[in-house]
Amino acid sequence: VHRPATVHRPAPPDRTWCPPWSTLGPMRVPSGTSATPDPRSGRAAGESTEVALVEQDGVLTSEQANAMFGRTAIRSALACGRWRRLCHGIVVTHNGPLSTRQALWSAVLAAGADATLAGLAAADAAGLRLWRPHRIDLLVPASHRYSSRHGRLPPDVPPVVVHRSRHLPEHHRLATQPPRTVAARSLVDAAGWASSDEQARTVLAAACQQRIVLPARIIEVATELPRARRRGLIIETARDLAGGASALGEIDLVRLCHRFGLPQPELQRRRRDARGRLRYLDAYWPRWRLHLEVDGSHHMDAAHWERDMLRQNDIWIAGDRILRFSAGLVRRHADQVAQQLEAALRAAGWSQ
């Protein structure tokens, strides 16, 4: 993994924003082309440059900008501050701060051809609601020519990390704007590049819980990458998620039961409460009518806590036993949780 140093330059001075290309004159049709329609795209030849301007959110390579406006107009726009030069060979057609998409485009274009958003940056673009990535991960083929332009990007572009891969087939890529890896590959890479095993499992659980990807697809992609970091952990976690777990605490509970020789529960079992509303039980042993709830940090909210109490009362009134543990207790004090769970099961009639 190459981690180029990021040079923090002072932000450009405030200037009144003006239309980025309205004063540059008409866009040029590159030499050797005509305005006749392109039979493959249905657009006039040369129109692809204008499309690139829109699809790339105004972030252009020097070659693209020269083809559209000409070198003289570009020099003028940069000299008078209407445009920004992000690094050598990359410009943006305004003088304000970059949007999130423009920062992503800056990283991709600075890496050169075949660069693809990957990891958490790609998962975030696919809709994952977890935490905002603090860096931009890119994947390039192993034979990709090295580019040093990332170290010269401005401070409003997060740090860029370029990863080389010998296995980056076309079916792992999406032709989005900007290009990114498919959700399953993004999550396998994000889990492998995570700072800890717990963070890796959290990323996978959140993606499956939010229906970003199916566990089977994660297993399929991980199987195709024999040298992927944390490959065994990724496949094991995906199998737990395929078995019904929808959160990290439930995965820890399944492993706890296996470790201490306790019967496996049914996960996310649907049940109607006393008011007829559909509820999901974290873990349930129907033969012994025992319910276990793994509480995350959001259960500490006062309003959520009161709803939990009413829900627990409904379960007791219906005749079921209920145990409650925090997710941290299940993860860090498994022996204490297992002791109480075993006692509750034996009290309900279970024998080993």
mmCIF file of C-alpha atoms in Angstrom:
data_model
loop_
_atom_site.group_PDB
_atom_site.id
_atom_site.type_symbol
_atom_site.label_atom_id
_atom_site.label_comp_id
_atom_site.label_asym_id
_atom_site.label_seq_id
_atom_site.Cartn_x
_atom_site.Cartn_y
_atom_site.Cartn_z
ATOM 1 C CA VAL A 1 0.000 0.000 0.000
ATOM 2 C CA HIS A 2 1.381 3.348 -0.994
ATOM 3 C CA ARG A 3 0.605 6.266 1.340
ATOM 4 C CA PRO A 4 1.826 9.417 -0.316
ATOM 5 C CA ALA A 5 2.317 12.408 1.922
ATOM 6 C CA THR A 6 -0.371 15.023 1.676
ATOM 7 C CA VAL A 7 0.859 18.586 1.287
ATOM 8 C CA HIS A 8 -1.550 20.980 3.001
ATOM 9 C CA ARG A 9 -1.667 24.247 1.159
ATOM 10 C CA PRO A 10 -3.586 27.309 2.301
ATOM 11 C CA ALA A 11 -7.081 27.577 0.926
ATOM 12 C CA PRO A 12 -7.500 29.913 -2.039
ATOM 13 C CA PRO A 13 -8.623 33.452 -1.192
ATOM 14 C CA ASP A 14 -12.322 34.170 -1.209
ATOM 15 C CA ARG A 15 -13.542 35.458 -4.531
ATOM 16 C CA THR A 16 -16.966 36.094 -5.924
ATOM 17 C CA TRP A 17 -17.944 33.017 -7.866
ATOM 18 C CA CYS A 18 -18.710 33.534 -11.555
ATOM 19 C CA PRO A 19 -20.091 31.126 -14.151
ATOM 20 C CA PRO A 20 -17.260 28.688 -14.817
ATOM 21 C CA TRP A 21 -17.290 28.529 -18.591
ATOM 22 C CA SER A 22 -19.775 31.145 -19.763
ATOM 23 C CA THR A 23 -17.005 33.678 -20.352
ATOM 24 C CA LEU A 24 -14.656 31.258 -22.095
ATOM 25 C CA GLY A 25 -16.488 31.262 -25.389
ATOM 26 C CA PRO A 26 -18.031 28.294 -27.189
ATOM 27 C CA MET A 27 -16.578 24.882 -26.542
ATOM 28 C CA ARG A 28 -14.373 23.592 -29.316
ATOM 29 C CA VAL A 29 -14.927 20.451 -31.329
ATOM 30 C CA PRO A 30 -11.612 18.560 -31.273
ATOM 31 C CA SER A 31 -9.728 18.574 -34.555
ATOM 32 C CA GLY A 32 -10.377 15.609 -36.780
ATOM 33 C CA THR A 33 -14.045 15.397 -35.754
ATOM 34 C CA SER A 34 -17.232 16.882 -37.087
ATOM 35 C CA ALA A 35 -20.615 17.823 -35.713
ATOM 36 C CA THR A 36 -22.306 14.866 -37.390
ATOM 37 C CA PRO A 37 -24.023 12.432 -35.053
ATOM 38 C CA ASP A 38 -21.996 9.548 -33.650
ATOM 39 C CA PRO A 39 -23.933 6.375 -34.612
ATOM 40 C CA ARG A 40 -22.740 4.531 -31.471
ATOM 41 C CA SER A 41 -23.923 7.108 -28.930
ATOM 42 C CA GLY A 42 -26.551 9.092 -30.799
ATOM 43 C CA ARG A 43 -24.646 12.294 -29.902
ATOM 44 C CA ALA A 44 -22.698 14.619 -32.115
ATOM 45 C CA ALA A 45 -18.982 13.984 -32.250
ATOM 46 C CA GLY A 46 -17.247 16.250 -29.760
ATOM 47 C CA GLU A 47 -20.341 16.315 -27.569
ATOM 48 C CA SER A 48 -18.699 13.714 -25.324
ATOM 49 C CA THR A 49 -16.424 16.463 -23.994
ATOM 50 C CA GLU A 50 -19.436 18.448 -22.810
ATOM 51 C CA VAL A 51 -20.907 15.289 -21.275
ATOM 52 C CA ALA A 52 -17.628 14.703 -19.420
ATOM 53 C CA LEU A 53 -17.842 18.243 -18.012
ATOM 54 C CA VAL A 54 -21.236 17.445 -16.448
ATOM 55 C CA GLU A 55 -20.580 13.838 -15.416
ATOM 56 C CA GLN A 56 -17.298 14.737 -13.726
ATOM 57 C CA ASP A 57 -18.834 17.658 -11.804
ATOM 58 C CA GLY A 58 -16.541 20.176 -13.461
ATOM 59 C CA VAL A 59 -13.301 18.346 -12.557
ATOM 60 C CA LEU A 60 -11.247 17.851 -15.720
ATOM 61 C CA THR A 61 -7.869 16.666 -16.807
ATOM 62 C CA SER A 62 -5.770 19.145 -18.747
ATOM 63 C CA GLU A 63 -6.331 17.100 -21.909
ATOM 64 C CA GLN A 64 -10.118 17.281 -21.503
ATOM 65 C CA ALA A 65 -10.068 21.006 -20.741
ATOM 66 C CA ASN A 66 -7.792 21.771 -23.699
ATOM 67 C CA ALA A 67 -10.093 19.844 -26.027
ATOM 68 C CA MET A 68 -13.098 21.856 -24.807
ATOM 69 C CA PHE A 69 -11.791 25.397 -24.432
ATOM 70 C CA GLY A 70 -8.214 25.689 -25.682
ATOM 71 C CA ARG A 71 -5.036 26.466 -23.766
ATOM 72 C CA THR A 72 -5.338 30.255 -23.951
ATOM 73 C CA ALA A 73 -8.802 30.351 -22.375
ATOM 74 C CA ILE A 74 -7.741 27.930 -19.630
ATOM 75 C CA ARG A 75 -4.664 29.981 -18.722
ATOM 76 C CA SER A 76 -6.858 33.070 -18.502
ATOM 77 C CA ALA A 77 -9.441 31.368 -16.265
ATOM 78 C CA LEU A 78 -6.717 30.123 -13.912
ATOM 79 C CA ALA A 79 -4.820 33.414 -13.869
ATOM 80 C CA CYS A 80 -7.844 35.525 -12.925
ATOM 81 C CA GLY A 81 -9.072 33.013 -10.345
ATOM 82 C CA ARG A 82 -12.245 31.783 -12.021
ATOM 83 C CA TRP A 83 -10.897 28.212 -12.011
ATOM 84 C CA ARG A 84 -8.728 26.250 -9.581
ATOM 85 C CA ARG A 85 -5.757 24.078 -10.414
ATOM 86 C CA LEU A 86 -6.011 21.094 -8.039
ATOM 87 C CA CYS A 87 -2.661 19.583 -8.988
ATOM 88 C CA HIS A 88 -0.548 19.157 -12.095
ATOM 89 C CA GLY A 89 -2.896 18.120 -14.892
ATOM 90 C CA ILE A 90 -6.197 18.494 -12.952
ATOM 91 C CA VAL A 91 -8.442 21.592 -12.862
ATOM 92 C CA VAL A 92 -11.922 22.369 -11.554
ATOM 93 C CA THR A 93 -14.168 24.862 -13.314
ATOM 94 C CA HIS A 94 -14.954 27.059 -10.304
ATOM 95 C CA ASN A 95 -13.056 28.825 -7.540
ATOM 96 C CA GLY A 96 -14.907 27.560 -4.451
ATOM 97 C CA PRO A 97 -14.432 24.568 -2.126
ATOM 98 C CA LEU A 98 -14.849 21.087 -3.580
ATOM 99 C CA SER A 99 -17.961 18.987 -3.053
ATOM 100 C CA THR A 100 -17.675 15.355 -1.955
ATOM 101 C CA ARG A 101 -18.101 14.093 -5.520
ATOM 102 C CA GLN A 102 -15.549 16.575 -6.835
ATOM 103 C CA ALA A 103 -13.029 15.378 -4.243
ATOM 104 C CA LEU A 104 -13.639 11.789 -5.376
ATOM 105 C CA TRP A 105 -13.222 12.760 -9.020
ATOM 106 C CA SER A 106 -10.002 14.607 -8.184
ATOM 107 C CA ALA A 107 -8.534 11.473 -6.604
ATOM 108 C CA VAL A 108 -9.624 9.194 -9.463
ATOM 109 C CA LEU A 109 -8.360 11.473 -12.235
ATOM 110 C CA ALA A 110 -5.069 12.142 -10.440
ATOM 111 C CA ALA A 111 -4.433 8.379 -10.288
ATOM 112 C CA GLY A 112 -4.720 8.069 -14.051
ATOM 113 C CA ALA A 113 -6.427 5.494 -16.260
ATOM 114 C CA ASP A 114 -8.019 2.382 -14.724
ATOM 115 C CA ALA A 115 -8.244 3.870 -11.203
ATOM 116 C CA THR A 116 -11.404 2.838 -9.341
ATOM 117 C CA LEU A 117 -12.929 3.936 -6.041
ATOM 118 C CA ALA A 118 -12.664 1.101 -3.532
ATOM 119 C CA GLY A 119 -13.132 0.202 0.122
ATOM 120 C CA LEU A 120 -15.225 2.451 2.354
ATOM 121 C CA ALA A 121 -15.188 5.286 -0.200
ATOM 122 C CA ALA A 122 -16.903 3.000 -2.736
ATOM 123 C CA ALA A 123 -19.249 1.531 -0.098
ATOM 124 C CA ASP A 124 -20.230 5.041 1.000
ATOM 125 C CA ALA A 125 -20.993 5.925 -2.635
ATOM 126 C CA ALA A 126 -23.139 2.761 -2.815
ATOM 127 C CA GLY A 127 -25.274 4.037 0.085
ATOM 128 C CA LEU A 128 -23.657 2.568 3.210
ATOM 129 C CA ARG A 129 -24.642 4.635 6.259
ATOM 130 C CA LEU A 130 -21.890 4.077 8.779
ATOM 131 C CA TRP A 131 -19.246 6.750 9.198
ATOM 132 C CA ARG A 132 -17.801 9.178 6.696
ATOM 133 C CA PRO A 133 -14.568 7.730 5.281
ATOM 134 C CA HIS A 134 -11.551 9.732 6.465
ATOM 135 C CA ARG A 135 -9.608 8.847 3.326
ATOM 136 C CA ILE A 136 -10.189 7.910 -0.309
ATOM 137 C CA ASP A 137 -9.120 4.371 -1.220
ATOM 138 C CA LEU A 138 -8.415 3.571 -4.863
ATOM 139 C CA LEU A 139 -7.716 0.286 -6.617
ATOM 140 C CA VAL A 140 -5.479 0.101 -9.668
ATOM 141 C CA PRO A 141 -4.125 -2.900 -11.591
ATOM 142 C CA ALA A 142 -0.731 -4.176 -10.437
ATOM 143 C CA SER A 143 0.808 -3.038 -13.741
ATOM 144 C CA HIS A 144 -0.540 0.508 -13.331
ATOM 145 C CA ARG A 145 2.027 3.278 -13.751
ATOM 146 C CA TYR A 146 2.801 5.119 -10.515
ATOM 147 C CA SER A 147 1.429 8.651 -10.146
ATOM 148 C CA SER A 148 2.764 11.127 -7.583
ATOM 149 C CA ARG A 149 0.027 13.716 -8.121
ATOM 150 C CA HIS A 150 -1.986 12.643 -5.039
ATOM 151 C CA GLY A 151 0.595 14.226 -2.765
ATOM 152 C CA ARG A 152 -0.072 17.585 -4.404
ATOM 153 C CA LEU A 153 -3.867 17.655 -4.057
ATOM 154 C CA PRO A 154 -5.308 20.538 -1.976
ATOM 155 C CA PRO A 155 -6.449 20.209 1.677
ATOM 156 C CA ASP A 156 -10.152 19.890 0.759
ATOM 157 C CA VAL A 157 -9.399 16.486 -0.805
ATOM 158 C CA PRO A 158 -9.040 13.768 1.889
ATOM 159 C CA PRO A 159 -5.816 11.723 1.947
ATOM 160 C CA VAL A 160 -5.659 9.276 -0.956
ATOM 161 C CA VAL A 161 -4.352 5.712 -0.615
ATOM 162 C CA VAL A 162 -3.683 3.734 -3.785
ATOM 163 C CA HIS A 163 -3.811 -0.073 -3.581
ATOM 164 C CA ARG A 164 -2.475 -2.294 -6.354
ATOM 165 C CA SER A 165 -4.252 -5.553 -7.113
ATOM 166 C CA ARG A 166 -3.391 -8.464 -9.374
ATOM 167 C CA HIS A 167 -7.050 -9.505 -9.336
ATOM 168 C CA LEU A 168 -9.344 -6.723 -10.535
ATOM 169 C CA PRO A 169 -11.650 -8.291 -13.155
ATOM 170 C CA GLU A 170 -14.262 -6.304 -15.034
ATOM 171 C CA HIS A 171 -17.138 -7.893 -13.121
ATOM 172 C CA HIS A 172 -15.717 -6.326 -9.932
ATOM 173 C CA ARG A 173 -16.081 -2.827 -11.430
ATOM 174 C CA LEU A 174 -19.058 -0.564 -12.012
ATOM 175 C CA ALA A 175 -19.169 2.056 -14.758
ATOM 176 C CA THR A 176 -20.553 4.673 -12.366
ATOM 177 C CA GLN A 177 -19.509 8.319 -12.151
ATOM 178 C CA PRO A 178 -16.891 8.179 -10.721
ATOM 179 C CA PRO A 179 -16.106 4.487 -11.316
ATOM 180 C CA ARG A 180 -16.130 2.224 -8.264
ATOM 181 C CA THR A 181 -15.958 -1.428 -7.354
ATOM 182 C CA VAL A 182 -19.137 -3.461 -6.858
ATOM 183 C CA ALA A 183 -20.558 -3.456 -3.338
ATOM 184 C CA ALA A 184 -19.300 -6.922 -2.395
ATOM 185 C CA ARG A 185 -15.715 -6.194 -3.529
ATOM 186 C CA SER A 186 -15.823 -2.798 -1.799
ATOM 187 C CA LEU A 187 -16.788 -4.406 1.507
ATOM 188 C CA VAL A 188 -14.254 -7.232 1.269
ATOM 189 C CA ASP A 189 -11.538 -4.636 0.672
ATOM 190 C CA ALA A 190 -12.858 -2.323 3.418
ATOM 191 C CA ALA A 191 -12.837 -5.198 5.918
ATOM 192 C CA GLY A 192 -9.316 -6.131 4.888
ATOM 193 C CA TRP A 193 -8.062 -2.546 5.241
ATOM 194 C CA ALA A 194 -9.892 -1.906 8.542
ATOM 195 C CA SER A 195 -7.835 -0.957 11.589
ATOM 196 C CA SER A 196 -9.082 -3.933 13.651
ATOM 197 C CA ASP A 197 -11.023 -7.187 13.369
ATOM 198 C CA GLU A 198 -13.931 -5.622 15.238
ATOM 199 C CA GLN A 199 -14.118 -2.719 12.792
ATOM 200 C CA ALA A 200 -14.001 -5.166 9.880
ATOM 201 C CA ARG A 201 -16.941 -7.132 11.276
ATOM 202 C CA THR A 202 -18.867 -3.930 11.999
ATOM 203 C CA VAL A 203 -18.538 -2.829 8.360
ATOM 204 C CA LEU A 204 -19.797 -6.180 7.053
ATOM 205 C CA ALA A 205 -22.698 -6.354 9.527
ATOM 206 C CA ALA A 206 -23.822 -2.782 8.767
ATOM 207 C CA ALA A 207 -23.775 -3.397 5.005
ATOM 208 C CA CYS A 208 -25.871 -6.563 5.254
ATOM 209 C CA GLN A 209 -28.253 -4.994 7.765
ATOM 210 C CA GLN A 210 -28.824 -2.042 5.416
ATOM 211 C CA ARG A 211 -29.360 -4.406 2.447
ATOM 212 C CA ILE A 212 -26.369 -2.977 0.575
ATOM 213 C CA VAL A 213 -25.231 -6.500 -0.282
ATOM 214 C CA LEU A 214 -26.169 -10.112 0.425
ATOM 215 C CA PRO A 215 -23.824 -12.226 2.587
ATOM 216 C CA ALA A 216 -23.617 -14.784 -0.221
ATOM 217 C CA ARG A 217 -22.065 -12.175 -2.531
ATOM 218 C CA ILE A 218 -19.446 -11.295 0.096
ATOM 219 C CA ILE A 219 -18.526 -14.980 0.399
ATOM 220 C CA GLU A 220 -18.390 -15.310 -3.385
ATOM 221 C CA VAL A 221 -16.031 -12.356 -3.832
ATOM 222 C CA ALA A 222 -13.835 -13.329 -0.871
ATOM 223 C CA THR A 223 -13.493 -16.811 -2.356
ATOM 224 C CA GLU A 224 -12.187 -15.244 -5.583
ATOM 225 C CA LEU A 225 -9.462 -13.389 -3.627
ATOM 226 C CA PRO A 226 -7.262 -16.056 -2.005
ATOM 227 C CA ARG A 227 -4.730 -13.459 -0.810
ATOM 228 C CA ALA A 228 -7.250 -11.010 0.658
ATOM 229 C CA ARG A 229 -6.427 -9.793 4.146
ATOM 230 C CA ARG A 230 -8.730 -11.221 6.882
ATOM 231 C CA ARG A 231 -10.248 -13.546 4.281
ATOM 232 C CA GLY A 232 -11.129 -16.205 6.877
ATOM 233 C CA LEU A 233 -12.740 -13.647 9.203
ATOM 234 C CA ILE A 234 -14.716 -12.121 6.326
ATOM 235 C CA ILE A 235 -16.118 -15.468 5.181
ATOM 236 C CA GLU A 236 -16.927 -16.556 8.749
ATOM 237 C CA THR A 237 -18.699 -13.262 9.502
ATOM 238 C CA ALA A 238 -20.664 -13.422 6.233
ATOM 239 C CA ARG A 239 -21.815 -16.959 7.067
ATOM 240 C CA ASP A 240 -23.012 -15.777 10.477
ATOM 241 C CA LEU A 241 -24.917 -12.957 8.768
ATOM 242 C CA ALA A 242 -26.412 -15.418 6.291
ATOM 243 C CA GLY A 243 -27.644 -17.457 9.276
ATOM 244 C CA GLY A 244 -29.888 -14.599 10.394
ATOM 245 C CA ALA A 245 -27.684 -12.294 12.464
ATOM 246 C CA SER A 246 -28.198 -8.657 11.556
ATOM 247 C CA ALA A 247 -25.816 -6.923 13.950
ATOM 248 C CA LEU A 248 -22.386 -7.449 15.434
ATOM 249 C CA GLY A 249 -23.824 -8.230 18.885
ATOM 250 C CA GLU A 250 -25.895 -11.084 17.449
ATOM 251 C CA ILE A 251 -22.825 -12.509 15.698
ATOM 252 C CA ASP A 252 -20.972 -12.469 19.039
ATOM 253 C CA LEU A 253 -23.917 -14.234 20.677
ATOM 254 C CA VAL A 254 -23.943 -17.034 18.077
ATOM 255 C CA ARG A 255 -20.229 -17.607 18.620
ATOM 256 C CA LEU A 256 -20.701 -17.526 22.400
ATOM 257 C CA CYS A 257 -23.321 -20.282 22.230
ATOM 258 C CA HIS A 258 -21.043 -22.416 20.069
ATOM 259 C CA ARG A 259 -18.048 -21.838 22.361
ATOM 260 C CA PHE A 260 -19.867 -22.789 25.584
ATOM 261 C CA GLY A 261 -21.909 -25.654 24.122
ATOM 262 C CA LEU A 262 -25.280 -23.922 24.423
ATOM 263 C CA PRO A 263 -28.167 -24.450 21.985
ATOM 264 C CA GLN A 264 -28.296 -22.038 19.066
ATOM 265 C CA PRO A 265 -31.176 -19.516 19.092
ATOM 266 C CA GLU A 266 -33.438 -18.376 16.304
ATOM 267 C CA LEU A 267 -32.336 -14.893 15.258
ATOM 268 C CA GLN A 268 -34.589 -11.992 14.265
ATOM 269 C CA ARG A 269 -37.772 -13.986 14.854
ATOM 270 C CA ARG A 270 -40.911 -12.035 14.017
ATOM 271 C CA ARG A 271 -43.577 -11.605 16.679
ATOM 272 C CA ARG A 272 -46.685 -9.469 17.233
ATOM 273 C CA ASP A 273 -46.788 -7.451 20.436
ATOM 274 C CA ALA A 274 -49.892 -6.766 22.559
ATOM 275 C CA ARG A 275 -50.792 -3.823 20.294
ATOM 276 C CA GLY A 276 -50.564 -5.902 17.134
ATOM 277 C CA ARG A 277 -47.334 -4.340 15.900
ATOM 278 C CA LEU A 278 -44.664 -6.492 14.278
ATOM 279 C CA ARG A 279 -41.510 -6.872 16.360
ATOM 280 C CA TYR A 280 -38.229 -8.714 15.857
ATOM 281 C CA LEU A 281 -36.640 -10.717 18.662
ATOM 282 C CA ASP A 282 -32.840 -10.586 18.656
ATOM 283 C CA ALA A 283 -32.513 -14.189 19.857
ATOM 284 C CA TYR A 284 -35.218 -16.664 20.825
ATOM 285 C CA TRP A 285 -35.269 -20.273 22.020
ATOM 286 C CA PRO A 286 -38.890 -21.300 21.296
ATOM 287 C CA ARG A 287 -38.665 -24.727 22.989
ATOM 288 C CA TRP A 288 -37.803 -23.061 26.312
ATOM 289 C CA ARG A 289 -39.618 -19.790 25.626
ATOM 290 C CA LEU A 290 -36.491 -17.782 26.363
ATOM 291 C CA HIS A 291 -35.784 -14.454 24.719
ATOM 292 C CA LEU A 292 -32.438 -12.629 24.810
ATOM 293 C CA GLU A 293 -31.960 -9.018 23.768
ATOM 294 C CA VAL A 294 -28.537 -7.617 22.802
ATOM 295 C CA ASP A 295 -28.691 -3.856 23.379
ATOM 296 C CA GLY A 296 -26.531 -1.447 21.413
ATOM 297 C CA SER A 297 -25.682 2.063 22.549
ATOM 298 C CA HIS A 298 -28.875 3.518 21.035
ATOM 299 C CA HIS A 299 -30.884 1.644 23.701
ATOM 300 C CA MET A 300 -29.481 4.075 26.304
ATOM 301 C CA ASP A 301 -31.589 6.882 24.856
ATOM 302 C CA ALA A 302 -34.370 7.716 27.353
ATOM 303 C CA ALA A 303 -37.256 7.366 24.888
ATOM 304 C CA HIS A 304 -35.831 4.119 23.495
ATOM 305 C CA TRP A 305 -35.292 2.783 27.014
ATOM 306 C CA GLU A 306 -38.946 3.394 27.922
ATOM 307 C CA ARG A 307 -40.135 1.572 24.787
ATOM 308 C CA ASP A 308 -37.830 -1.316 25.667
ATOM 309 C CA MET A 309 -39.400 -1.550 29.136
ATOM 310 C CA LEU A 310 -42.917 -1.723 27.693
ATOM 311 C CA ARG A 311 -41.811 -4.349 25.198
ATOM 312 C CA GLN A 312 -40.133 -6.386 27.955
ATOM 313 C CA ASN A 313 -43.301 -6.219 30.055
ATOM 314 C CA ASP A 314 -45.318 -7.594 27.121
ATOM 315 C CA ILE A 315 -42.939 -10.546 26.847
ATOM 316 C CA TRP A 316 -43.191 -11.322 30.571
ATOM 317 C CA ILE A 317 -47.002 -11.049 30.476
ATOM 318 C CA ALA A 318 -47.077 -13.566 27.617
ATOM 319 C CA GLY A 319 -45.166 -16.023 29.813
ATOM 320 C CA ASP A 320 -41.690 -15.906 28.281
ATOM 321 C CA ARG A 321 -38.403 -15.421 30.086
ATOM 322 C CA ILE A 322 -36.213 -12.554 28.919
ATOM 323 C CA LEU A 323 -32.537 -11.729 29.379
ATOM 324 C CA ARG A 324 -30.890 -8.442 28.433
ATOM 325 C CA PHE A 325 -27.188 -7.805 27.835
ATOM 326 C CA SER A 326 -25.270 -4.951 26.294
ATOM 327 C CA ALA A 327 -23.316 -5.655 23.118
ATOM 328 C CA GLY A 328 -20.102 -4.815 24.963
ATOM 329 C CA LEU A 329 -20.884 -7.327 27.739
ATOM 330 C CA VAL A 330 -21.473 -10.097 25.179
ATOM 331 C CA ARG A 331 -18.178 -9.284 23.470
ATOM 332 C CA ARG A 332 -15.885 -8.658 26.459
ATOM 333 C CA HIS A 333 -17.409 -10.787 29.259
ATOM 334 C CA ALA A 334 -18.676 -13.821 27.396
ATOM 335 C CA ASP A 335 -18.180 -16.130 30.391
ATOM 336 C CA GLN A 336 -20.583 -14.117 32.580
ATOM 337 C CA VAL A 337 -23.175 -13.958 29.805
ATOM 338 C CA ALA A 338 -22.848 -17.703 29.150
ATOM 339 C CA GLN A 339 -23.275 -18.476 32.866
ATOM 340 C CA GLN A 340 -26.559 -16.570 33.123
ATOM 341 C CA LEU A 341 -27.816 -17.866 29.778
ATOM 342 C CA GLU A 342 -27.124 -21.472 30.801
ATOM 343 C CA ALA A 343 -28.885 -20.907 34.143
ATOM 344 C CA ALA A 344 -31.945 -19.488 32.373
ATOM 345 C CA LEU A 345 -32.071 -22.396 29.914
ATOM 346 C CA ARG A 346 -31.780 -24.973 32.706
ATOM 347 C CA ALA A 347 -34.494 -23.214 34.685
ATOM 348 C CA ALA A 348 -36.719 -23.534 31.618
ATOM 349 C CA GLY A 349 -36.042 -27.288 31.311
ATOM 350 C CA TRP A 350 -32.942 -27.561 29.129
ATOM 351 C CA SER A 351 -30.400 -30.262 29.960
ATOM 352 C CA GLN A 352 -27.104 -30.824 28.200
#
